[in-house]
Short mmCIF file of C-alpha atoms in Angstrom, two decimals:
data_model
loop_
_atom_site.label_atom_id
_atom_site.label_comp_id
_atom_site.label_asym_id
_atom_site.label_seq_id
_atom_site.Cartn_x
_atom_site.Cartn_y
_atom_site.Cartn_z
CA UNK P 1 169.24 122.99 166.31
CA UNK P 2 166.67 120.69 164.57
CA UNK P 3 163.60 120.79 166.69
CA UNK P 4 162.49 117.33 166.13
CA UNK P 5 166.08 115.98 167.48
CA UNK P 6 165.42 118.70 170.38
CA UNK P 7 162.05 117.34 171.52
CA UNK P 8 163.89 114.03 171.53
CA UNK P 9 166.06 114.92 173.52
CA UNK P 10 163.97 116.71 176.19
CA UNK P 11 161.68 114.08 176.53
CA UNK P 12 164.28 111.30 177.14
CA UNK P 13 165.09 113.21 180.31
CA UNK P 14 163.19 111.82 183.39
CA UNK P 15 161.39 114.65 185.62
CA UNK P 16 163.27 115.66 188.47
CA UNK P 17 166.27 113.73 186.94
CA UNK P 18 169.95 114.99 186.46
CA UNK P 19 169.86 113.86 182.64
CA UNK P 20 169.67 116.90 181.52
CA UNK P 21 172.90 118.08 182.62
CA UNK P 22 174.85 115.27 180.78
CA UNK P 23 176.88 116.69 178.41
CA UNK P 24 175.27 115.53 175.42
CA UNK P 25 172.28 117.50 176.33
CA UNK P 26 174.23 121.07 176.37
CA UNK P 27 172.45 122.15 173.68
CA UNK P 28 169.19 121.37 174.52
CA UNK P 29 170.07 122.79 177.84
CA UNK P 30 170.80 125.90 176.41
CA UNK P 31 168.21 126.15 173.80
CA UNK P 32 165.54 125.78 177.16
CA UNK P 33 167.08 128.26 179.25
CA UNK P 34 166.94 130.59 176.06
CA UNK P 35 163.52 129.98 174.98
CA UNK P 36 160.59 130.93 177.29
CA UNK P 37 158.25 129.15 175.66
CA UNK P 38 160.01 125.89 175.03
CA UNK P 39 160.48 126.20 179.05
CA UNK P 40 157.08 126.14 179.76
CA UNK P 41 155.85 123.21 176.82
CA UNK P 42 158.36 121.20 178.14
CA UNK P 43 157.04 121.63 182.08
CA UNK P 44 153.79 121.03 180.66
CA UNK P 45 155.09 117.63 179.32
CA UNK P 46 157.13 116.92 182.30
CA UNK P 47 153.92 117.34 184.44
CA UNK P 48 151.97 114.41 181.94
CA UNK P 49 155.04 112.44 182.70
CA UNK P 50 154.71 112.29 186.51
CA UNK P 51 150.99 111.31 185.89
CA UNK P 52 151.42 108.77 183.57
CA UNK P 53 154.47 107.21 186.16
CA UNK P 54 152.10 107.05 188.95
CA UNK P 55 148.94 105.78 186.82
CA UNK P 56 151.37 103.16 185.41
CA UNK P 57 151.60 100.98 188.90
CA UNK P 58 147.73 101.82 189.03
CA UNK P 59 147.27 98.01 188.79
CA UNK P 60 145.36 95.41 191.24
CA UNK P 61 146.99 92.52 192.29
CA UNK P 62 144.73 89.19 191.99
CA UNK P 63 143.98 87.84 195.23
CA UNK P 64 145.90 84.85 196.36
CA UNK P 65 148.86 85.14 193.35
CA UNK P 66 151.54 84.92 196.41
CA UNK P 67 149.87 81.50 197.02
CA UNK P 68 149.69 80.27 193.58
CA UNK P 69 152.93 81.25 192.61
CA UNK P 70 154.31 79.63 195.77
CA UNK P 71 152.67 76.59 194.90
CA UNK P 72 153.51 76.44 191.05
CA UNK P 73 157.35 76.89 192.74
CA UNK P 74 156.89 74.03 194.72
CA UNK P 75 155.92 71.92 191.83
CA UNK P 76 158.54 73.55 189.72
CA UNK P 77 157.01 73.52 186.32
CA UNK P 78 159.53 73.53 183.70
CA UNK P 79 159.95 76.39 181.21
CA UNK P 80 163.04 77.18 178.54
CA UNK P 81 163.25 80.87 179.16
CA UNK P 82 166.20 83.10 178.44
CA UNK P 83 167.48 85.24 181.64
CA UNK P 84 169.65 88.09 182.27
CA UNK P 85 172.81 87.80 183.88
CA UNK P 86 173.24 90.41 186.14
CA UNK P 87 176.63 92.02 187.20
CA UNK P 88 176.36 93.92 189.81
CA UNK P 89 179.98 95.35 191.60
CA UNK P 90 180.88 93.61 195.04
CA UNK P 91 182.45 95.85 197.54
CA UNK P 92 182.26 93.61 200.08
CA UNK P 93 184.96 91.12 201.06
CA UNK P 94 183.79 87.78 201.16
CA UNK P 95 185.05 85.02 203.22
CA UNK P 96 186.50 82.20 200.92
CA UNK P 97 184.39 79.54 202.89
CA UNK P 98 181.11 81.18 201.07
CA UNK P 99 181.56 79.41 197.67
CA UNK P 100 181.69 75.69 199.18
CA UNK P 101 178.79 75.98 201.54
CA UNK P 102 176.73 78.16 198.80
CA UNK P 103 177.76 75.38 196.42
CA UNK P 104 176.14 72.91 199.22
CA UNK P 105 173.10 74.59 199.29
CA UNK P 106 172.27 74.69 195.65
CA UNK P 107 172.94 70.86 195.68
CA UNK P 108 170.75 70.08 198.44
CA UNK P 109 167.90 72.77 196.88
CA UNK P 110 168.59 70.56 193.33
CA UNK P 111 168.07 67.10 195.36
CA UNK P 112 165.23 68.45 196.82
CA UNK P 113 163.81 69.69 193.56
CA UNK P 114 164.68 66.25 191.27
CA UNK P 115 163.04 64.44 194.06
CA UNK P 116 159.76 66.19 194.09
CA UNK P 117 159.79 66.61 190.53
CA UNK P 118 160.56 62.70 189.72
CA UNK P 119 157.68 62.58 192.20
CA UNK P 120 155.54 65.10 190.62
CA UNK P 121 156.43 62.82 187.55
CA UNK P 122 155.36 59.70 188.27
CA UNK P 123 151.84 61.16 189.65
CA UNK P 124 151.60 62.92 186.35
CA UNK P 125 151.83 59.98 184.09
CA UNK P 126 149.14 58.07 186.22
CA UNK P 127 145.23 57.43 185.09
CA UNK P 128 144.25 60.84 186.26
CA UNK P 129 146.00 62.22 182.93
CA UNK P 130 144.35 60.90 180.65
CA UNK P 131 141.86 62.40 177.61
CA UNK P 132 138.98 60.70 180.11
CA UNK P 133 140.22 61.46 183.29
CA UNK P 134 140.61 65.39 182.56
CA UNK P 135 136.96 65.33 180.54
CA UNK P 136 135.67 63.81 183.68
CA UNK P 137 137.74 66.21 186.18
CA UNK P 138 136.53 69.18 183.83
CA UNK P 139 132.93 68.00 183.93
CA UNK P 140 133.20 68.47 187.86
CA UNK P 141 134.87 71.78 187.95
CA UNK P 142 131.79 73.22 185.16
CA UNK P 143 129.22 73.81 187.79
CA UNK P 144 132.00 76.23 189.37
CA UNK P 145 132.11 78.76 186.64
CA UNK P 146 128.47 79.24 186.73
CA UNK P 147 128.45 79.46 190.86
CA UNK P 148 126.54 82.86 191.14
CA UNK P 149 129.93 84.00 193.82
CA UNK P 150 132.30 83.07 190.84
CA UNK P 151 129.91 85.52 188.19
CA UNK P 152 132.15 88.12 188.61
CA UNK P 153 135.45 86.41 187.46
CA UNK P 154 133.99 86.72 183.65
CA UNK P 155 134.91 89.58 181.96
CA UNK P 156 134.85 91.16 178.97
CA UNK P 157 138.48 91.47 177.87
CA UNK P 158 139.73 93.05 174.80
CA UNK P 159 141.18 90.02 173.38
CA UNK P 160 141.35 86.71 173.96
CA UNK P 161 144.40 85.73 176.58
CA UNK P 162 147.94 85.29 174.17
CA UNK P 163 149.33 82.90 176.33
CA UNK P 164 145.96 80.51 176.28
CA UNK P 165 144.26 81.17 172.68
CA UNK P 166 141.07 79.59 171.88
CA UNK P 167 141.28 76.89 170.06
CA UNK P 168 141.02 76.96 166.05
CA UNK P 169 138.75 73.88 165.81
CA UNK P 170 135.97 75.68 167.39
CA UNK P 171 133.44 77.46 165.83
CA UNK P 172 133.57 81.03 168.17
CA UNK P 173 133.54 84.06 168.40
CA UNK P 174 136.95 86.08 168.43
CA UNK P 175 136.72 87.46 171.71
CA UNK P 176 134.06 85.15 173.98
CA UNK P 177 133.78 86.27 178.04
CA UNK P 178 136.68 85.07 179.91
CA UNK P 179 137.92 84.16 183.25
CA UNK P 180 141.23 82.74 184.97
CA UNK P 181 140.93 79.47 186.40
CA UNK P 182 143.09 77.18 188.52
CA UNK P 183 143.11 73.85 190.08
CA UNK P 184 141.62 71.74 186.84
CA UNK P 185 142.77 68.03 187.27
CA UNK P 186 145.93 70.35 189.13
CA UNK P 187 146.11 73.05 186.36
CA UNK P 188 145.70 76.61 185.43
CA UNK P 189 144.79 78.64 182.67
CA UNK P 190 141.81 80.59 181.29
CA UNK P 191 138.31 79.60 180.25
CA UNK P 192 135.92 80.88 177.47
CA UNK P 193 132.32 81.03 177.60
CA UNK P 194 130.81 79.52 174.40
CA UNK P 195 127.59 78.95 172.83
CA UNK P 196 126.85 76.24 170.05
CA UNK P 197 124.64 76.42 167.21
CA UNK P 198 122.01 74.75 169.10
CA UNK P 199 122.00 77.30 171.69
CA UNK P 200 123.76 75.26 174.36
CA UNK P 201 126.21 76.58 176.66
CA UNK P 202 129.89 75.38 177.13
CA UNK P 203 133.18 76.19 178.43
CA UNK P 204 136.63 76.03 176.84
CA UNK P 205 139.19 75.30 179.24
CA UNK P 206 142.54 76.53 178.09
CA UNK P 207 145.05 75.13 180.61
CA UNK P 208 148.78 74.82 181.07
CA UNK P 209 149.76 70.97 180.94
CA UNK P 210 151.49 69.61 183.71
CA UNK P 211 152.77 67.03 182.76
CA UNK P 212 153.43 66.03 179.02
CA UNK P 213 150.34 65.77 176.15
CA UNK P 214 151.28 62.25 173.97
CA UNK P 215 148.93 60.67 174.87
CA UNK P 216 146.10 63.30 174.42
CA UNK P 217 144.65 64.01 170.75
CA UNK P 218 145.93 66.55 168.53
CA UNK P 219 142.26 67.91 167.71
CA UNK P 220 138.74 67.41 169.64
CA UNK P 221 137.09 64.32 168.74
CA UNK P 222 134.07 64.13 167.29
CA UNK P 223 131.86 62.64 169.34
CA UNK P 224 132.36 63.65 173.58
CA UNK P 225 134.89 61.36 175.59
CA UNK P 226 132.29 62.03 178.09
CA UNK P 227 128.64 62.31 178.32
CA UNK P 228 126.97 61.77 181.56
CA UNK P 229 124.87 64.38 184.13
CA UNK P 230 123.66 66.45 181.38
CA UNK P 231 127.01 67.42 180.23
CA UNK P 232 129.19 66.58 177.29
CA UNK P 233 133.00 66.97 177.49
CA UNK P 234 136.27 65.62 175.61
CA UNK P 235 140.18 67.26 175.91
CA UNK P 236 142.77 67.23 173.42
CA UNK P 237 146.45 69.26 172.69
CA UNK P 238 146.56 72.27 170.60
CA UNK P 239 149.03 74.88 170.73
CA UNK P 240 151.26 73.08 173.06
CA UNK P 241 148.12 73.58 176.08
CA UNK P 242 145.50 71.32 177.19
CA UNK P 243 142.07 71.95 175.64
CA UNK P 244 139.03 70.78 177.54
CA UNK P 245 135.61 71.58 176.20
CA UNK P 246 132.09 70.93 178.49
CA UNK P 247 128.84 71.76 176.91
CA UNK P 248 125.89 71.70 178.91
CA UNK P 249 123.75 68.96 177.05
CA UNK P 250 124.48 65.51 174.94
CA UNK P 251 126.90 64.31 172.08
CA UNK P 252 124.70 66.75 169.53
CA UNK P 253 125.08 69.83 171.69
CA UNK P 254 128.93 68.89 171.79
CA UNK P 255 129.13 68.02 167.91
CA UNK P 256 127.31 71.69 167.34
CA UNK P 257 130.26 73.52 169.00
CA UNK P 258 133.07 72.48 166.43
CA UNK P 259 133.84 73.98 163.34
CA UNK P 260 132.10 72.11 159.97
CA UNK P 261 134.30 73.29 156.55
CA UNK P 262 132.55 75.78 155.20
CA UNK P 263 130.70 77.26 157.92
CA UNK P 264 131.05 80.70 159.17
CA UNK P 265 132.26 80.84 162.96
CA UNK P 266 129.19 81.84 164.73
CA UNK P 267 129.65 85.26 166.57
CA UNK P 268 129.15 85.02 170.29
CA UNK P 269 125.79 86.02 171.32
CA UNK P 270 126.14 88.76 174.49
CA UNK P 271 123.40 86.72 176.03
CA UNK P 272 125.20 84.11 176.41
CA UNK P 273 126.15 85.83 179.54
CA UNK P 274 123.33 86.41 180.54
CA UNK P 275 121.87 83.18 180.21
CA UNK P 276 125.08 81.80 182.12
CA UNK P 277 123.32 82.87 185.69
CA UNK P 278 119.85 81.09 184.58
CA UNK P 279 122.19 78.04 184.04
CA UNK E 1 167.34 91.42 205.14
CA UNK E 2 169.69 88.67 205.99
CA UNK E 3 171.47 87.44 202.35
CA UNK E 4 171.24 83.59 202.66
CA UNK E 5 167.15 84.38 202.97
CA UNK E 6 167.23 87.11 200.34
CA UNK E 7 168.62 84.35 198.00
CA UNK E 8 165.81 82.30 198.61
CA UNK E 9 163.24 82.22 196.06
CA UNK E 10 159.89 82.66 198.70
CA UNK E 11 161.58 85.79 200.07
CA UNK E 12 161.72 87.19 196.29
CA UNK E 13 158.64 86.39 195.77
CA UNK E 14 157.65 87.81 198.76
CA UNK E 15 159.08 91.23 198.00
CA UNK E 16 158.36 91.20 194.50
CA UNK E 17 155.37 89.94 193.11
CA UNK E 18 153.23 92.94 193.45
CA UNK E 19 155.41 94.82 191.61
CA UNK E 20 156.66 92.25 188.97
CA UNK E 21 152.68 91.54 188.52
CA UNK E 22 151.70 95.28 187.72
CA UNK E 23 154.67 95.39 185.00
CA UNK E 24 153.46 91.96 183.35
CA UNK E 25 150.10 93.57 183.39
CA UNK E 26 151.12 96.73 181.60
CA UNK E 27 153.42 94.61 178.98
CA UNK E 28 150.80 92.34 178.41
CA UNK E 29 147.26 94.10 178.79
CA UNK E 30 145.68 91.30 180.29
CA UNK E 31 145.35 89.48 183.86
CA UNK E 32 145.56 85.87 182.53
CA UNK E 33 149.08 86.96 180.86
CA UNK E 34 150.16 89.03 183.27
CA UNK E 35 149.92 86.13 186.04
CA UNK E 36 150.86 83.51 183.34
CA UNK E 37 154.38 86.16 182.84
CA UNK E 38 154.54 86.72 186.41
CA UNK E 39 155.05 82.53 187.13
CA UNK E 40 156.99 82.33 184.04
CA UNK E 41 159.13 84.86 185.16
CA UNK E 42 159.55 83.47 189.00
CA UNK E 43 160.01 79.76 187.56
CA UNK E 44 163.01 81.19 185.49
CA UNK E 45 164.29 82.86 188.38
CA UNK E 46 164.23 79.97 190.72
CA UNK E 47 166.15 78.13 188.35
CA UNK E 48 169.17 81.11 187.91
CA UNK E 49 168.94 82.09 190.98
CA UNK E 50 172.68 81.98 190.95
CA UNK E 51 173.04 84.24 188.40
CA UNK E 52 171.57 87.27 191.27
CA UNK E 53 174.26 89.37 192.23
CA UNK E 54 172.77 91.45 195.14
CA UNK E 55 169.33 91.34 196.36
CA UNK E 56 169.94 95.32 195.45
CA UNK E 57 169.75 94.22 191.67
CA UNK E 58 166.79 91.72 191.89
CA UNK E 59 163.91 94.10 191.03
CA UNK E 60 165.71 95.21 187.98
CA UNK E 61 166.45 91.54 187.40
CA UNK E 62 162.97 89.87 187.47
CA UNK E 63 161.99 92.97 185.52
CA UNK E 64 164.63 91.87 182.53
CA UNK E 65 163.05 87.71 183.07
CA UNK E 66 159.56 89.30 182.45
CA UNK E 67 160.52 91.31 179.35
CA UNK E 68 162.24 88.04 178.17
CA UNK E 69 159.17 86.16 178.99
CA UNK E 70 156.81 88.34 176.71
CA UNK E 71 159.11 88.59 173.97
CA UNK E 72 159.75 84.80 173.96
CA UNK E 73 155.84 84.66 173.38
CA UNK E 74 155.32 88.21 171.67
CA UNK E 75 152.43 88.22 169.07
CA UNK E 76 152.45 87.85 165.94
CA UNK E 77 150.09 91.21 165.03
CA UNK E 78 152.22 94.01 165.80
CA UNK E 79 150.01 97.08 165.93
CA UNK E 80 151.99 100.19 163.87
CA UNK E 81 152.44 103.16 165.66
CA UNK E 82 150.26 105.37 163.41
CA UNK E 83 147.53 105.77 165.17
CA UNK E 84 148.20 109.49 165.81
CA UNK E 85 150.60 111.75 167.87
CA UNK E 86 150.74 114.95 169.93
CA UNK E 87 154.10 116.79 170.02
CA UNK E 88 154.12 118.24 173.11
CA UNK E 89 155.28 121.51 171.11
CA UNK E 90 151.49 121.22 169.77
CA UNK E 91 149.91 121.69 172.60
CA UNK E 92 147.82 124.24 173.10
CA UNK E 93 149.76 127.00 175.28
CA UNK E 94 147.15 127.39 178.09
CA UNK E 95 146.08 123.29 177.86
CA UNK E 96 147.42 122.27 181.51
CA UNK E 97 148.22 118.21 181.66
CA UNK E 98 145.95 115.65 183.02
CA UNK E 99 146.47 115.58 186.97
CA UNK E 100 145.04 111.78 187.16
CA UNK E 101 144.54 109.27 184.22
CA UNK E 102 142.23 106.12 184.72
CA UNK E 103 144.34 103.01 184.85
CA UNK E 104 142.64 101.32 182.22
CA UNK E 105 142.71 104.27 179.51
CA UNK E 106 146.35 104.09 180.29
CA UNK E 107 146.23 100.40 179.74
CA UNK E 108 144.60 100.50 175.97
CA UNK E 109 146.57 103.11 175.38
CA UNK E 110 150.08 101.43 175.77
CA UNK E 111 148.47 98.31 173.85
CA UNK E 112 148.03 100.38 171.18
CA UNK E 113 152.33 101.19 171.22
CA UNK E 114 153.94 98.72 168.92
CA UNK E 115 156.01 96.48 171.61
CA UNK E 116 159.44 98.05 171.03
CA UNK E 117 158.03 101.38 172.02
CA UNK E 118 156.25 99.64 174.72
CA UNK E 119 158.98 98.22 176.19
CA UNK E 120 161.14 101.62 175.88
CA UNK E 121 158.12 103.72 177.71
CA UNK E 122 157.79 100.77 180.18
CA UNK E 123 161.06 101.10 180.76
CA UNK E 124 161.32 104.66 181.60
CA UNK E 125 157.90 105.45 183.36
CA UNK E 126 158.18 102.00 185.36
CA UNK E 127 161.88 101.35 186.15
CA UNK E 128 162.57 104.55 186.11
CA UNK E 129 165.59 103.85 183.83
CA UNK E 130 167.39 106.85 182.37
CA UNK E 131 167.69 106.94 178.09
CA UNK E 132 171.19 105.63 178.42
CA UNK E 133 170.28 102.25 180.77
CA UNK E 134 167.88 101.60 178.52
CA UNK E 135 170.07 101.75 175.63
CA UNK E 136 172.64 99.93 177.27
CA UNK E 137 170.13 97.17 178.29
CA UNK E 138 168.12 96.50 175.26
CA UNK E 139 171.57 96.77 173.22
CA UNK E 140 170.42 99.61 170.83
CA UNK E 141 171.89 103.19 170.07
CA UNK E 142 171.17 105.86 172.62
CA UNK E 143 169.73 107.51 169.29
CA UNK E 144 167.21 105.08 168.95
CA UNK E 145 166.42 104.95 172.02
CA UNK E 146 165.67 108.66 172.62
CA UNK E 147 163.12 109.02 169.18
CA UNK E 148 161.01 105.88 170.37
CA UNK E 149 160.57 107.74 173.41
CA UNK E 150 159.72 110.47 171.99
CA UNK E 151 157.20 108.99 169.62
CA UNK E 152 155.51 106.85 172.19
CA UNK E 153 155.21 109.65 174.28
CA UNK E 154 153.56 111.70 171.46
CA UNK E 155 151.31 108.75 171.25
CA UNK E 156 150.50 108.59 174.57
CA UNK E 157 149.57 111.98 174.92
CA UNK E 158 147.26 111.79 172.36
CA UNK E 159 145.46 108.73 173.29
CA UNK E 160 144.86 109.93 177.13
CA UNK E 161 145.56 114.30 176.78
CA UNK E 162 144.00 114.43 173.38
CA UNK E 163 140.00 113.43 174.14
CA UNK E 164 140.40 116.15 176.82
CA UNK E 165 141.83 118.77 174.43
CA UNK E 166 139.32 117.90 172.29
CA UNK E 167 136.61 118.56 174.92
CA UNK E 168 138.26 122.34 175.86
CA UNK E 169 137.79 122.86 171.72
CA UNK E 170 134.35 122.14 172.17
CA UNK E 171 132.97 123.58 175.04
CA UNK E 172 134.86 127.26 173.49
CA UNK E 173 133.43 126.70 170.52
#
């Protein structure tokens, strides 16, 4: 037998499994119990495989995710995404009665829902979101991300998030210190530490809307929709999120974070971190 | 568990998030995703809710809205899968396998896998699934199925076996 298609074969059988007594694995059955040393690679590999299962749910779970996803249930964002349908065989007898009142339930769970979401709605589309209103609610929330308890939430990931990409109006570097945030003028999403070319520090908050972006510019503006307390800040829509950048400093600091034609994206300086605590 | 609860979202949540978190995380590669894929994925559930036949099958399920999830938003840069290999027929006969690996070498390691082999190890290691659920679920030939396996394997083994291999050349030499 081809060794390559035997390998294959071995090593889609799960340790401890009964795959490999399914009859299209007689052959590689029989090839192992022949071969002594094809025994012992493959217990070699089967050993790797029981490591690698157990380091694969080697994962910690953010504090207080049960809460937030909870709460982003309550408010029921909306989201077109394909699900399975599972079939799963029903042994049980079921009393006929089940269908109505399940029927009932789902009804009074979709009233329930509409309601708070025509609520939700009619909040959303209020002064609070506007291009203003979020500068303003992001120029509050900046002195968070430098709180000396909150240092630790930056880190160094190995790319920039997929979901919340920085934005390409920017001048950045590829992969800037990030952190998750939450609660922004009522949203989440992930925030970039920045610095401009005139040294000043900002923040790029990359958040999910909730509630719809017309009325919010397609690109940052060029001068800040805010500029009070020593900080600079304007919001727009890119990539079907809500961008919000805050720059510690005036309209010049702000203007020296976005990208001028022809200039090279300046590379983020590690001590920008550093200079984050002094901030 | 009494099934008119079950059926409620909260109690899936309750049950699940840990685990539906950890398998965003290790299809993704980052936190921000992985919690951004973990609401996704309980958002989408809330609304088919109806479509859950058996609180047995609901781990599976939210499992299946996750993987939908990422691939609705997969990336554009896949990486390719030649970034090197180790046959566990190449193994050196007295080498003896890795007892622990570190969670994040495991992690840059699978982001490395292009995402149909990710999904396939992910799959297998995670779910537990045998070669022929997976084939069944991701609607591809048991065939195909089996040699992805195999390859990502090989790939895994030499992104976290092969620096210690490496390490048992050197200290003989």
């Amino acid at each position: 037998m081809d060794r390559e298609r035997l390998r294959e074969m071995i090593d889609a059988c799960r340790p401890e499994s009964a795959d490999l007594a399914l009859p299209e694995l007689a052959e590689a059955r029989a090839e192992l119990e022949r071969d002594a040393v094809l025994r012992r690679q493959a217990r070699r590999a089967e050993q790797f495989d029981r490591t690698v299962a157990a380091a694969m749910q080697d994962v910690a779970v953010p504090a207080g995710l049960q809460d937030r996803l909870m709460a982003a249930l309550a408010a029921g964002a909306p989201r077109d995404v394909a699900t399975p349908v599972v079939t799963v065989a029903d042994n049980g007898r079921k009393s006929r009665w089940r269908i109505p009142a399940y029927t009932g339930i789902v009804l009074l769970g979709t009233a329930a829902v509409l309601l708070l979401s025509l609520t939700m709605r009619w909040f959303d589309t209020g002064d609070d979101w506007q291009p203003r209103a979020i500068a303003d609610a992001a120029v509050l929330h900046f002195p968070n991300e430098f709180d000396p308890r909150e240092q630790r939430l930056w880190t160094n990931a190995k790319a920039p998030s997929a979901s919340h990409p920085l934005s390409r109006h920017l001048s950045q570097g590829s992969n800037p210190p990030q952190c998750v945030v939450r609660n922004v003028a009522g949203c989440s999403g992930v925030a970039y530490l920045l610095q401009g070319r005139t040294g000043a520090l900002g923040t790029l908050l990359v958040l999910t809307p909730r509630a719809t972006l017309s009325s919010f510019p397609s690109s940052p503006p060029k001068s800040p929709q805010v500029d009070t307390a020593g900080c600079a800040a304007a919001s727009w829509r890119e990539n079907n999120r809500l961008y919000v950048l805050v720059v510690a400093g005036n309209a010049a600091d702000y203007k020296s974070f976005l990208r001028q034609p022809g200039r090279v994206a300046q590379v983020e300086s590690p001590s920008a971190f550093r200079l984050a605590t002094a901030y | 568990m009494d099934e008119t609860v079950a059926k409620d979202v909260s109690a899936l949540v309750a049950e699940h998030y840990a685990a539906v978190y950890r398998y965003a995380y290790r299809l993704s590669g980052t936190a921000a995703d992985a919690e951004d894929l973990t609401q996704q994925a309980f958002l989408a559930a809330q609304r088919k809710l109806d479509q859950l036949r058996g609180m047995d099958a609901a781990r599976g399920w939210l499992f299946t809205i996750v993987r939908n999830c990422f691939l609705a938003a997969r990336r554009q840069n896949q990486p390719s899968v030649a970034n090197g290999e180790l046959r566990w027929d190449e193994l050196p006969e007295e080498a003896t396998a890795p007892t622990a690996i570190d969670g994040e070498l495991l992690q840059r390691a699978l982001d490395a896998l292009p995402e149909d082999y990710r999904l396939v190890v992910l799959m297998y290691y995670f779910e537990d699934n045998s070669y022929r659920e997976i084939a069944e679920t991701l609607e591809i030939p048991v065939g195909t199925v089996m040699s992805r396996l195999s390859r990502a394997k090989a790939c895994l083994r030499a992104g976290l076996w092969g620096p210690r291999l490496k390490e048992l050349l050197v200290t003989k030499h």
